[in-house]
Coordinates of C-alpha atoms and ligand atoms in Angstrom, one line a residue:
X796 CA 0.0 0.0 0.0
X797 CA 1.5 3.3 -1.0
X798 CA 1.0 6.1 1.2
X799 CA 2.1 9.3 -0.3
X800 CA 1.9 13.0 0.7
X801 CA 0.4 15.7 -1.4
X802 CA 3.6 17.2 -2.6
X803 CA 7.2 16.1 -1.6
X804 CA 8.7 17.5 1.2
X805 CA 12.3 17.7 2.8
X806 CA 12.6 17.8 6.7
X807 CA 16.0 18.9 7.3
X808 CA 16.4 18.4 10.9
X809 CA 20.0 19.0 12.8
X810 CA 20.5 18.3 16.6
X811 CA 22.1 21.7 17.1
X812 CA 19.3 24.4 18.6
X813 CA 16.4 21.8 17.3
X814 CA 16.5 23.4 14.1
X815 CA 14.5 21.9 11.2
X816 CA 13.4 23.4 8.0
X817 CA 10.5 21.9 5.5
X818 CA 11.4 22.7 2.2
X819 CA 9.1 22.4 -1.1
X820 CA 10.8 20.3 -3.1
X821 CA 7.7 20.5 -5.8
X822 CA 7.9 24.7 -5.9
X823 CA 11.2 25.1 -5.3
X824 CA 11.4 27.0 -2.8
X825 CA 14.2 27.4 -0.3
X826 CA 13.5 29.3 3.2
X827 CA 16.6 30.6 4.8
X828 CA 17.1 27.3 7.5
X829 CA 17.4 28.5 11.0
X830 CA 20.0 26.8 12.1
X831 CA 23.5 26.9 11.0
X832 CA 24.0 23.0 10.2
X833 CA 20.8 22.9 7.7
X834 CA 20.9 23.4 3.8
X835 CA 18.9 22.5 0.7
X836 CA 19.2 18.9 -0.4
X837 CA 18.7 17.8 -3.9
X838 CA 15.6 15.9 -3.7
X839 CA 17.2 13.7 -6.6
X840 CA 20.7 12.7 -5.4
X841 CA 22.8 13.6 -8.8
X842 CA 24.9 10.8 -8.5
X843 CA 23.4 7.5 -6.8
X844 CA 24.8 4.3 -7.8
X845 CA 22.7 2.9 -10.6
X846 CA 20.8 0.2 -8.7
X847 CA 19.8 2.7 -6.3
X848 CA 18.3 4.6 -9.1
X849 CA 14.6 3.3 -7.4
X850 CA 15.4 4.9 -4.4
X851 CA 14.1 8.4 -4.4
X852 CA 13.2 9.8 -0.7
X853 CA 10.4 12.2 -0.4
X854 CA 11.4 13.5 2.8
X855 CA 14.5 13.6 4.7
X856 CA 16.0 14.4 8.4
X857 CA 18.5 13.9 10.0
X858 CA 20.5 14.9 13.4
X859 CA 24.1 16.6 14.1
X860 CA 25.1 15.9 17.5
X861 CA 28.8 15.8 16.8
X862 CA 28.6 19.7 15.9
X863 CA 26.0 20.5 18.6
X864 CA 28.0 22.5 20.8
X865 CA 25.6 21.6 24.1
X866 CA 26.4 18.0 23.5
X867 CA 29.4 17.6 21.8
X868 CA 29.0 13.9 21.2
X869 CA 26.2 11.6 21.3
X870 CA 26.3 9.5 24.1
X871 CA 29.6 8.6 26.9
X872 CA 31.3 5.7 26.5
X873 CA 34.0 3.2 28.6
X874 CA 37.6 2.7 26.5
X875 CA 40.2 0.4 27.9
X876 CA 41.4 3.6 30.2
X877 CA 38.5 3.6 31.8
X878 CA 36.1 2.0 34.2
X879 CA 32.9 2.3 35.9
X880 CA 34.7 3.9 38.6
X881 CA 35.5 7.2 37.1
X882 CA 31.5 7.0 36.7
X883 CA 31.3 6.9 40.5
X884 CA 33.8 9.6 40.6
X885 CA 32.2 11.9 38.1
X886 CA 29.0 11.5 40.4
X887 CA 30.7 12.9 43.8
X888 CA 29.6 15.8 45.3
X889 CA 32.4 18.8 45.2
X890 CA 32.3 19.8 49.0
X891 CA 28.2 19.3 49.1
X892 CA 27.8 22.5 46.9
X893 CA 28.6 20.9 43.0
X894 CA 26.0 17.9 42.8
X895 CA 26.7 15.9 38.9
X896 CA 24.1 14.0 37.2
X897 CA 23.1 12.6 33.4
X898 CA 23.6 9.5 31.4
X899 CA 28.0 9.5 31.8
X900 CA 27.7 9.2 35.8
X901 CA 25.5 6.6 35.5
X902 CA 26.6 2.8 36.2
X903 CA 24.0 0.7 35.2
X904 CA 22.6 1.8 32.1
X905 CA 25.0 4.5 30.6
X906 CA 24.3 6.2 27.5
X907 CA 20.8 5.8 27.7
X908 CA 17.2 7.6 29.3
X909 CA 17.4 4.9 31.2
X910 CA 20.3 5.8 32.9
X911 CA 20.1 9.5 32.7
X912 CA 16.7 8.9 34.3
X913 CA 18.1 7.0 37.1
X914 CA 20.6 9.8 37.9
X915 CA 18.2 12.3 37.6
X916 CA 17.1 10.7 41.1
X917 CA 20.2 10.2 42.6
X918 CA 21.3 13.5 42.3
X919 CA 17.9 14.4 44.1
X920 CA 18.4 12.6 47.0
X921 CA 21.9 13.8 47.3
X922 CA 21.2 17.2 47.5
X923 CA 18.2 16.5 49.9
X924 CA 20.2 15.0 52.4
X925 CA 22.2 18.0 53.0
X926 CA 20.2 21.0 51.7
X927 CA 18.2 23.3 54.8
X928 CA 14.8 23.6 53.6
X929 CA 14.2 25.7 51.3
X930 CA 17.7 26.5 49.6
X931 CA 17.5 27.5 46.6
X932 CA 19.4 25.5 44.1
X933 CA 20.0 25.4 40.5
X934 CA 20.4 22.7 37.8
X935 CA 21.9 22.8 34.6
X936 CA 20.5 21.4 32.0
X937 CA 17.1 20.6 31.1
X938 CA 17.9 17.0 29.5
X939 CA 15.9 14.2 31.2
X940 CA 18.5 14.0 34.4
X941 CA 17.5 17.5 35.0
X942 CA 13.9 17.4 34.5
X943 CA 13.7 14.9 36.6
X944 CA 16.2 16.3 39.2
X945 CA 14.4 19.5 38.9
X946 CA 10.9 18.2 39.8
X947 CA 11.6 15.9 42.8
X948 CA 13.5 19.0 44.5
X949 CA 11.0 21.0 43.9
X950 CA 8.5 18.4 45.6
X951 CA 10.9 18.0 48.4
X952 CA 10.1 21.6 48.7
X953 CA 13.6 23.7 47.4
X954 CA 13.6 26.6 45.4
X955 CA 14.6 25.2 42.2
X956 CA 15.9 27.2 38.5
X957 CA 16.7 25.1 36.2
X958 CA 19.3 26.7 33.3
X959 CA 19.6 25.4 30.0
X960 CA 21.3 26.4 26.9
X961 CA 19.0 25.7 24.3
X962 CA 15.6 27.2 23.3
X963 CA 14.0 23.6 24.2
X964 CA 14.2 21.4 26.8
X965 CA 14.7 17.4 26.1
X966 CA 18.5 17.8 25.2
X967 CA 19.8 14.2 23.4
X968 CA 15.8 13.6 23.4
X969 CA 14.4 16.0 20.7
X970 CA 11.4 15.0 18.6
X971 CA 11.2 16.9 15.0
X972 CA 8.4 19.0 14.7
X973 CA 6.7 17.4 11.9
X974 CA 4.7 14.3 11.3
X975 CA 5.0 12.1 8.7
X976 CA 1.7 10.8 7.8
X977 CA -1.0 10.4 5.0
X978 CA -3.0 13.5 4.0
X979 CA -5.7 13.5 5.9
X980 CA -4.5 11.1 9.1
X981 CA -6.1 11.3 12.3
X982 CA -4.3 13.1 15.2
X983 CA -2.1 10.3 16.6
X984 CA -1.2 8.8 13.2
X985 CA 2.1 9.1 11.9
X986 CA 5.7 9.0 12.5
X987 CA 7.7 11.9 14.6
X988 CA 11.2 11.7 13.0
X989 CA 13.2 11.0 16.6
X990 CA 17.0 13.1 16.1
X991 CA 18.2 11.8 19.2
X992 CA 17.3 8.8 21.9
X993 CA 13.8 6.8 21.1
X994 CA 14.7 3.2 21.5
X995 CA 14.0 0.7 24.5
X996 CA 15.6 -2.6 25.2
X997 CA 13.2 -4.8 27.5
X998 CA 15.2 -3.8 30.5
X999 CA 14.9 -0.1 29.4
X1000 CA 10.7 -1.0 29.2
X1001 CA 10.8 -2.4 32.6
X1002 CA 12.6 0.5 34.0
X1003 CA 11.2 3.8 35.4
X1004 CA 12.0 5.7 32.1
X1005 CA 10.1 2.7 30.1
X1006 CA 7.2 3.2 33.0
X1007 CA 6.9 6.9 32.6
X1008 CA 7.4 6.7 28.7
X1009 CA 4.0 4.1 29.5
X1010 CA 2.1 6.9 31.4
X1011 CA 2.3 9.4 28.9
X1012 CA 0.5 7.1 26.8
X1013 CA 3.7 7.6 23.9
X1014 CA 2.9 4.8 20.8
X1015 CA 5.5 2.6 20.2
X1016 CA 6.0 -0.1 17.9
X1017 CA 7.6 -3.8 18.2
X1018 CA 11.3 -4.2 16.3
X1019 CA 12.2 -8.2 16.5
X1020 CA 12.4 -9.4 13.3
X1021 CA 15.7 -9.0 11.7
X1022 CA 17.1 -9.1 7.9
X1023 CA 20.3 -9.4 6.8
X1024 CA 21.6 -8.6 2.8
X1025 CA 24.5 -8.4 1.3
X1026 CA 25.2 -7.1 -2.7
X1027 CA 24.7 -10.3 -3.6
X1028 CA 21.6 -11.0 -1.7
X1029 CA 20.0 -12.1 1.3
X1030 CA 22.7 -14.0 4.2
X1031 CA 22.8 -15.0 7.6
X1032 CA 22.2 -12.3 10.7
X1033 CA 25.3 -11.5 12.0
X1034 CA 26.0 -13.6 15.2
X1035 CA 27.3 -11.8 18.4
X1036 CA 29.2 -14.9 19.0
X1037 CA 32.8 -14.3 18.5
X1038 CA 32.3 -11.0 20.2
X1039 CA 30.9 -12.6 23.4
X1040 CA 33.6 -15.7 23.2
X1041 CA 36.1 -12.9 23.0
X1042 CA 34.5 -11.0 25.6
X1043 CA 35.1 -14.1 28.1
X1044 CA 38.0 -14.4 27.1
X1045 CA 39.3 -10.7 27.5
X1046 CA 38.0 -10.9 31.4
X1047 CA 40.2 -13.4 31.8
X1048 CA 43.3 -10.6 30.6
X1049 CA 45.7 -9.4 33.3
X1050 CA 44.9 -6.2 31.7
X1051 CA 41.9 -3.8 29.9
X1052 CA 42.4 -4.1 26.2
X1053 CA 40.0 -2.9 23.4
X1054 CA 37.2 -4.8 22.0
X1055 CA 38.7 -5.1 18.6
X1056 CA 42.1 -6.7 20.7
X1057 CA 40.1 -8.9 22.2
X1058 CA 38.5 -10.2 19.0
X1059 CA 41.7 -10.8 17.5
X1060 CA 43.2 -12.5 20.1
X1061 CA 40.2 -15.0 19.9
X1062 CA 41.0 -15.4 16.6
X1063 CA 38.3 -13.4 15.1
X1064 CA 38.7 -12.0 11.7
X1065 CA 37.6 -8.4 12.1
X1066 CA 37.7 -8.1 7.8
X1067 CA 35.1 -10.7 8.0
X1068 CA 31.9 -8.6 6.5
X1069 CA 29.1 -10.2 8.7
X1070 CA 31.3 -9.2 12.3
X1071 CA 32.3 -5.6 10.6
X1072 CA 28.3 -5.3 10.4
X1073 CA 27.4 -6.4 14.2
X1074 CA 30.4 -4.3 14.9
X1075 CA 28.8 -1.0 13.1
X1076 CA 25.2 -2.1 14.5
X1077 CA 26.9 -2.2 18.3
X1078 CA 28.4 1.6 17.6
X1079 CA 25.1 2.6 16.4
X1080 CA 24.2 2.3 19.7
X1081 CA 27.3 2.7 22.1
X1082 CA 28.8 5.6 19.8
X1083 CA 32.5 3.5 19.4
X1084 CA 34.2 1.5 17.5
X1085 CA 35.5 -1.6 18.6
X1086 CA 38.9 -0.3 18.7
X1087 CA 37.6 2.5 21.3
X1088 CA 35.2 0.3 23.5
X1089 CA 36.8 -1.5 26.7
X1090 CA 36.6 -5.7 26.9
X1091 CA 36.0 -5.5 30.4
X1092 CA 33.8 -2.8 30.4
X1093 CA 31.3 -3.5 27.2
X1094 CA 28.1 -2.1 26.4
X1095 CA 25.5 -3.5 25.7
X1096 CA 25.4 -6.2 22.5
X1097 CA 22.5 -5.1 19.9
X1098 CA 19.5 -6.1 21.6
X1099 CA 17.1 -8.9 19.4
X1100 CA 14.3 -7.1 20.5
X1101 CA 13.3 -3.1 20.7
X1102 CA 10.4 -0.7 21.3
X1103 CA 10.8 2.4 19.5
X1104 CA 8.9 5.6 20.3
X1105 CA 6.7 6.8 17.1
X1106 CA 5.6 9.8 17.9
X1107 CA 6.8 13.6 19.9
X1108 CA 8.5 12.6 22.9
X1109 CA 9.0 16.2 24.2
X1110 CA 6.1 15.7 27.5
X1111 CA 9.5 13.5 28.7
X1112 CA 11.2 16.4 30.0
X1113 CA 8.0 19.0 29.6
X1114 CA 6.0 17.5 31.7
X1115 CA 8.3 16.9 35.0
X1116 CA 9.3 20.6 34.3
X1117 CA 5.6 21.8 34.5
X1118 CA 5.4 25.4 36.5
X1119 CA 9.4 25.2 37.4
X1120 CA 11.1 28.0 36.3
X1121 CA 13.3 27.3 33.2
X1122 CA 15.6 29.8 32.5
X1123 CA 16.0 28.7 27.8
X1124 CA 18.7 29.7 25.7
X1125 CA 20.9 30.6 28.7
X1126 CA 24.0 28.6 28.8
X1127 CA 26.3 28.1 32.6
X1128 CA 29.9 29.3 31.0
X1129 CA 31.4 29.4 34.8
X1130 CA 30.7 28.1 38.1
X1131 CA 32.3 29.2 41.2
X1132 CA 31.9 27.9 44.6
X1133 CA 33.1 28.2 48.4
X1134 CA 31.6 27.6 51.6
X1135 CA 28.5 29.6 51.9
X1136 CA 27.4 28.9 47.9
X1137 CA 27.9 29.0 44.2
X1138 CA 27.9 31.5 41.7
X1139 CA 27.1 30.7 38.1
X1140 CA 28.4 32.7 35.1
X1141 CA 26.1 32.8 32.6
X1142 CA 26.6 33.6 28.6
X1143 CA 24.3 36.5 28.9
X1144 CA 27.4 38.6 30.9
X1145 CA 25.6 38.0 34.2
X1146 CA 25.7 36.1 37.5
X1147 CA 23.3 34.1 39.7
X1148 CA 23.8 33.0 43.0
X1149 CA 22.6 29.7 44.5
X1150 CA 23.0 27.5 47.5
X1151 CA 24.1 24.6 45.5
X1152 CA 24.0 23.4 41.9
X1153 CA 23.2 20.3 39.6
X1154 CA 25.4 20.0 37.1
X1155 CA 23.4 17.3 33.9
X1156 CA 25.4 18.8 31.2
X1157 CA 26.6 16.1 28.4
X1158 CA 30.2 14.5 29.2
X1159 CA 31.2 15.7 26.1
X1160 CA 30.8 19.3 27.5
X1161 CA 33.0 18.8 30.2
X1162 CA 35.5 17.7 28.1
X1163 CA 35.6 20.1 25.9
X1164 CA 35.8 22.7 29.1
X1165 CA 32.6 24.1 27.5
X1166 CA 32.1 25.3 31.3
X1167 CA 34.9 26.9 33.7
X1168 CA 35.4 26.0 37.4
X1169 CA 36.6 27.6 40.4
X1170 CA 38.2 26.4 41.9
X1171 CA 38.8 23.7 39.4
X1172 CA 37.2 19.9 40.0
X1173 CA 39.1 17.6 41.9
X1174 CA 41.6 15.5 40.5
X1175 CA 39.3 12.5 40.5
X1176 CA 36.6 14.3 38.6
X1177 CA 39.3 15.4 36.0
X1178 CA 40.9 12.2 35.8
X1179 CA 37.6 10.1 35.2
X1180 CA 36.3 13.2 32.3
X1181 CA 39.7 12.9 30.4
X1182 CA 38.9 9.0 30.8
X1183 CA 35.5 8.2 29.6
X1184 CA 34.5 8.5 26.3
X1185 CA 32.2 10.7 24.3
X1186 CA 30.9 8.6 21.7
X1187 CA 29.5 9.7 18.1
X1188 CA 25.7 8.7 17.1
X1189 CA 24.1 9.7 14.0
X1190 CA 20.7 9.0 12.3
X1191 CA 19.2 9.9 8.9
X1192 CA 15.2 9.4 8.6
X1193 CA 14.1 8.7 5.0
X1194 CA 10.3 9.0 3.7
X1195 CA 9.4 6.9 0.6
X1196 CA 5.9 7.8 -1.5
X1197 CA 6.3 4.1 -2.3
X1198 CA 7.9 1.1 -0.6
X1199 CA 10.8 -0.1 -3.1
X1200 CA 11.4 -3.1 -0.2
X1201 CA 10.1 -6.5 -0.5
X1202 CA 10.5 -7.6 3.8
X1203 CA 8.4 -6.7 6.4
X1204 CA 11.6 -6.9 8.2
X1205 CA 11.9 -4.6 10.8
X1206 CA 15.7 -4.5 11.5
X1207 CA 17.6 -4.7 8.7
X1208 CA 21.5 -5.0 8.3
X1209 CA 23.8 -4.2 5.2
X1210 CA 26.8 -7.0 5.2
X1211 CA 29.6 -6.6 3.3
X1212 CA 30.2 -4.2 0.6
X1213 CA 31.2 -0.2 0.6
X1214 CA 27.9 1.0 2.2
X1215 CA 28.4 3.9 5.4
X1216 CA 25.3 2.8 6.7
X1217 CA 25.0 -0.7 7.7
X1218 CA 22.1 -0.4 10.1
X1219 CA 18.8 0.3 9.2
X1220 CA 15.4 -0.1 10.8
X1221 CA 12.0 -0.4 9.1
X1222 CA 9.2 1.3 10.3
X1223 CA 6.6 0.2 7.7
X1224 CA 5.4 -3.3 9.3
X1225 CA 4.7 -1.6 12.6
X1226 CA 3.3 1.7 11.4
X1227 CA 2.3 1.7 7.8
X1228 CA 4.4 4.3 6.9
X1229 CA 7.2 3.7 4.2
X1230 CA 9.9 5.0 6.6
X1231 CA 13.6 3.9 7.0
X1232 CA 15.9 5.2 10.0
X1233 CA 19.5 4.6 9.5
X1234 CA 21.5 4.2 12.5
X1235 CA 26.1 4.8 12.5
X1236 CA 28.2 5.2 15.2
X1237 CA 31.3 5.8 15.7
X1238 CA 34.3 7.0 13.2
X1239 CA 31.0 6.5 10.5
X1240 CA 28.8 8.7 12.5
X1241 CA 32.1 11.5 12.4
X1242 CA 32.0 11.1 9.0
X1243 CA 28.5 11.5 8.6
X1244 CA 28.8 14.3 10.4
X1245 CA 30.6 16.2 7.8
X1246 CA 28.7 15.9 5.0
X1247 CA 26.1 18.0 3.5
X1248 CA 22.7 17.4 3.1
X1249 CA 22.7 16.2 -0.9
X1250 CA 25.8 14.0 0.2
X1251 CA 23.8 12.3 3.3
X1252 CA 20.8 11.6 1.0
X1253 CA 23.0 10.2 -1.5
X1254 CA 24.8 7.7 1.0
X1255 CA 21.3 6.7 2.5
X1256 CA 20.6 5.7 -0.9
X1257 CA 23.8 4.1 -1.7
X1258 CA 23.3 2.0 1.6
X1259 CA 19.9 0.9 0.9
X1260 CA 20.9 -0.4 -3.0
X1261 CA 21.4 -4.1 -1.5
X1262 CA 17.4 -4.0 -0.7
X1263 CA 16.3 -2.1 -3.8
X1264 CA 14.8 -4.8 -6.5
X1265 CA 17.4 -4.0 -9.5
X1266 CA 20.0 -5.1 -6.6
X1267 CA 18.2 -8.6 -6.2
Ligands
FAD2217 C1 21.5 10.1 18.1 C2 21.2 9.6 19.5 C3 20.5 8.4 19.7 C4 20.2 7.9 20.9 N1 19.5 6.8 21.0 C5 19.1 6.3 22.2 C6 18.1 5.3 22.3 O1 17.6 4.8 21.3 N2 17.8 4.9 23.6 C7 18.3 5.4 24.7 O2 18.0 5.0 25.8 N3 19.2 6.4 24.6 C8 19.6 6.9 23.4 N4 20.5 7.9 23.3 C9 21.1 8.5 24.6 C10 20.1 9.4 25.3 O3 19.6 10.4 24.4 C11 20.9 10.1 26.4 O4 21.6 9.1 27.2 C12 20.0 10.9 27.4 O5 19.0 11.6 26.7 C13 20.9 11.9 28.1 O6 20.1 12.7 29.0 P1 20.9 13.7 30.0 O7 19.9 14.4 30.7 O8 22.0 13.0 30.7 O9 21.7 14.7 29.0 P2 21.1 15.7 27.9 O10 19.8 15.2 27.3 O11 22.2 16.0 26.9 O12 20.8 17.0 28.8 C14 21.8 17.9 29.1 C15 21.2 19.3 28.9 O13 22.3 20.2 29.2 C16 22.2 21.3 28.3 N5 23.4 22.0 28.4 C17 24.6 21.7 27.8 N6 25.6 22.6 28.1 C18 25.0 23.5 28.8 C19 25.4 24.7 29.4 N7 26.7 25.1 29.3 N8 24.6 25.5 30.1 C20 23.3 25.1 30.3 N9 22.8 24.0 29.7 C21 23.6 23.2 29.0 C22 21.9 20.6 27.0 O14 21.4 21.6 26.1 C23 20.9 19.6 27.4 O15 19.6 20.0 27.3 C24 20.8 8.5 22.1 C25 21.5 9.7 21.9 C26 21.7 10.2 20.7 C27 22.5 11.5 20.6

């Protein structure tokens, strides 16, 4: 069943200030995009490979969280330098005035909501048990760990401003604004192109941030059945085998080595196209590539089954932030503390005093010393930001006016061959809508990063050619 829209449209989305631009590919015209990542794409790639010449998107998004400067990365990572400890460190209290939170000083489920969630309520409870009632206190950033932080001090009765840099709140969560559906759908119909976090392993359902996701009544459809192709045509799943065998193996090591070590000195063969594929599926979702993740300290292996979030999962953060006051587009440049408080520089020029703040912002900010301290962090908190990893995550959201698939697939991986996009997921079986997400991580994602628009498009296309039918 084709489901097309009244005239082709681009969504040009970009992680960096939630900017996204529709343009009319059927009149031509071009509005000035908003942000500073967004251009026109050719709605034709000029050059796709000829048996991707079927493959002709009529609307495109896709995010930029490797530019975004109130991110700097995509989601934290543990190399062979590191350990969940410098997680434990990042999450001390600075002399019960500094108070850290978000998805990076999270243990359990790192680099998700899940985690950033879970923080989001340990931070809490560390600032209740030594605030006096009614302090006021500030936290920066308005990502999930601070919305949520946000909202149980303020129940526990603090005076709480939350600070955040951009002109939304949701951070590494951020919905597009449009919805891709028929003419003439019902409200609730559709797909919500997701630039950043919308996908739920069973754990992650089970969890508060699955639960909450459950109470705001947020569709999501079923991803279990998987598809693998090659340029010659349809071949086994990649396994996760070798990569667990070396993973036993590795934790066995009188030392930390990277993944990719560990796989060769089990005697995997990391040329082999099927493992390269699992390998690029596994940085879709941890940001690294083998060579950058720890073998004692792995993520998690691509999951065989996923919910993913279909529609605008802004009320996430919106609705714990409901009557707080949210200082938007106001970025923390400085903090300074001693005994009596903390003063926050701000990039508007001025100052605001608090009795103690929470500190969400992305590890990759840190990093980058996107904020100052004074006096600087403690060794330990230094030593375990230079540690940990940011990690790189980029997606690109095709619309088709026709399905040019033949599987109702809904996880779909590209082995072998040149393709910069090996992991794609189909949204059609569970939604109806002719929609493919493709999902890179790692030194891909980088390099995604850098292209333009027409050159993203074109690679999409590139990458799907194995399922096109002149590819069969
Ligand atoms: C492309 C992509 C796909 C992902 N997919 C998934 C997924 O499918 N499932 C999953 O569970 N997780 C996924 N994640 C990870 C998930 O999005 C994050 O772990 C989670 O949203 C982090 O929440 P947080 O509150 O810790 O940080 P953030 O959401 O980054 O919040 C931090 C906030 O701080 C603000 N900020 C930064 N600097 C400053 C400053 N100087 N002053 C004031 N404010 C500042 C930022 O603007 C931001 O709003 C994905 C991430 C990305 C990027």
């Amino acid at each position: 069943m084709t489901m097309g829209i009244s005239r082709r449209t681009f969504l040009v989305g970009a992680g960096a200030g939630a900017v996204a631009v529709l343009l009319a590919s059927c009149t031509g015209e071009q509005p000035t995009p908003p942000g500073p990542t967004t251009t026109a794409p050719d709605p034709s790639p000029s050059t796709p490979p000829p048996t991707a010449s079927a493959i002709v998107p009529a609307a495109f998004a896709r995010s930029a969280w490797a530019e975004d400067p109130f991110a700097r990365g995509a989601v934290s990572f543990t190399p062979p330098t590191a350990s969940p400890a410098d997680r434990e460190a990042l999450a001390q209290p600075v002399d019960g005035r500094l108070f850290f939170a978000g998805e990076a000083t999270d243990t359990e489920a790192p680099g998700t909501m899940r985690g950033a969630y879970d923080s989001g309520r340990r931070v809490a409870d560390e600032v209740i048990d030594v605030a006096a009632d009614g302090e006021r206190v500030a936290v920066v950033g308005a990502g999930i760990a601070g919305a949520i932080a946000a909202r149980r001090l303020v129940e526990a009765g603090y005076d709480v401003v939350v600070i955040e840099a951009r002109d939304r709140v949701g951070g590494r969560v951020h919905s597009s604004d449009e919805t891709w559906a028929p003419e003439g759908a019902e409200p609730g119909e559709g797909v919500v192109p997701q630039l950043g976090a919308w996908l739920l392993t069973e754990d992650d359902v089970r969890s508060d941030v699955g639960q909450r996701l459950t109470v705001l009544g947020l569709r999501t459809a079923s991803l279990d059945d998987e598809l693998a192709v090659s340029p010659d045509g349809e071949v086994e799943v990649p396994s996760s085998d070798a990569v667990t065998v070396a993973l036993e193996q590795a934790g066995t090591a009188a030392s930390d080595e990277s993944l990719a070590d560990a796989l060769e000195a089990a005697g995997a063969d990391l040329d082999d196209p099927a493992l390269a594929s699992l390998l690029a599926d596994l940085a879709a979702t941890s940001g690294a590539d083998a060579a950058e993740l720890s073998s004692w300290y792995p993520p998690v292996l691509p999951a065989p089954a996923l919910d993913a979030v279909v529609e605008d999962m802004a009320p996430l953060a919106e609705m714990p932030l409901t009557d707080l006051q949210v200082m938007r587009q106001t970025a923390v440049v400085g903090v300074v503390h001693d005994d009596t408080g903390v003063s926050l520089r701000l990039g508007t020029g001025e100052a605001l005093s608090v009795d103690r703040v929470v500190l969400t912002v992305p590890l990759g900010v840190l990093k980058d010393e996107g904020i100052e301290f004074e006096p600087p962090l403690p060794f330990a908190h230094r030593g375990a930001i230079a540690a940990l990893g940011m990690g790189d995550v980029e997606t690109v959201w095709l619309r088709f006016d026709d399905d040019f698939w033949q599987t109702d697939a809904a996880v779909w991986h590209v082995v072998g061959g040149d393709a910069t996009i090996r992991t794609w997921i189909n949204l059609r079986p569970a939604t109806g809508e002719n929609v493919l997400v493709g999902r890179v991580g790692g030194e891909a994602a980088r390099e995604l990063a850098a292209l333009s628009d027409d050159e993203v498009v074109a690679r999409a296309v590139a990458s799907l050619s194995a399922f096109a039918p002149a590819a069969g």
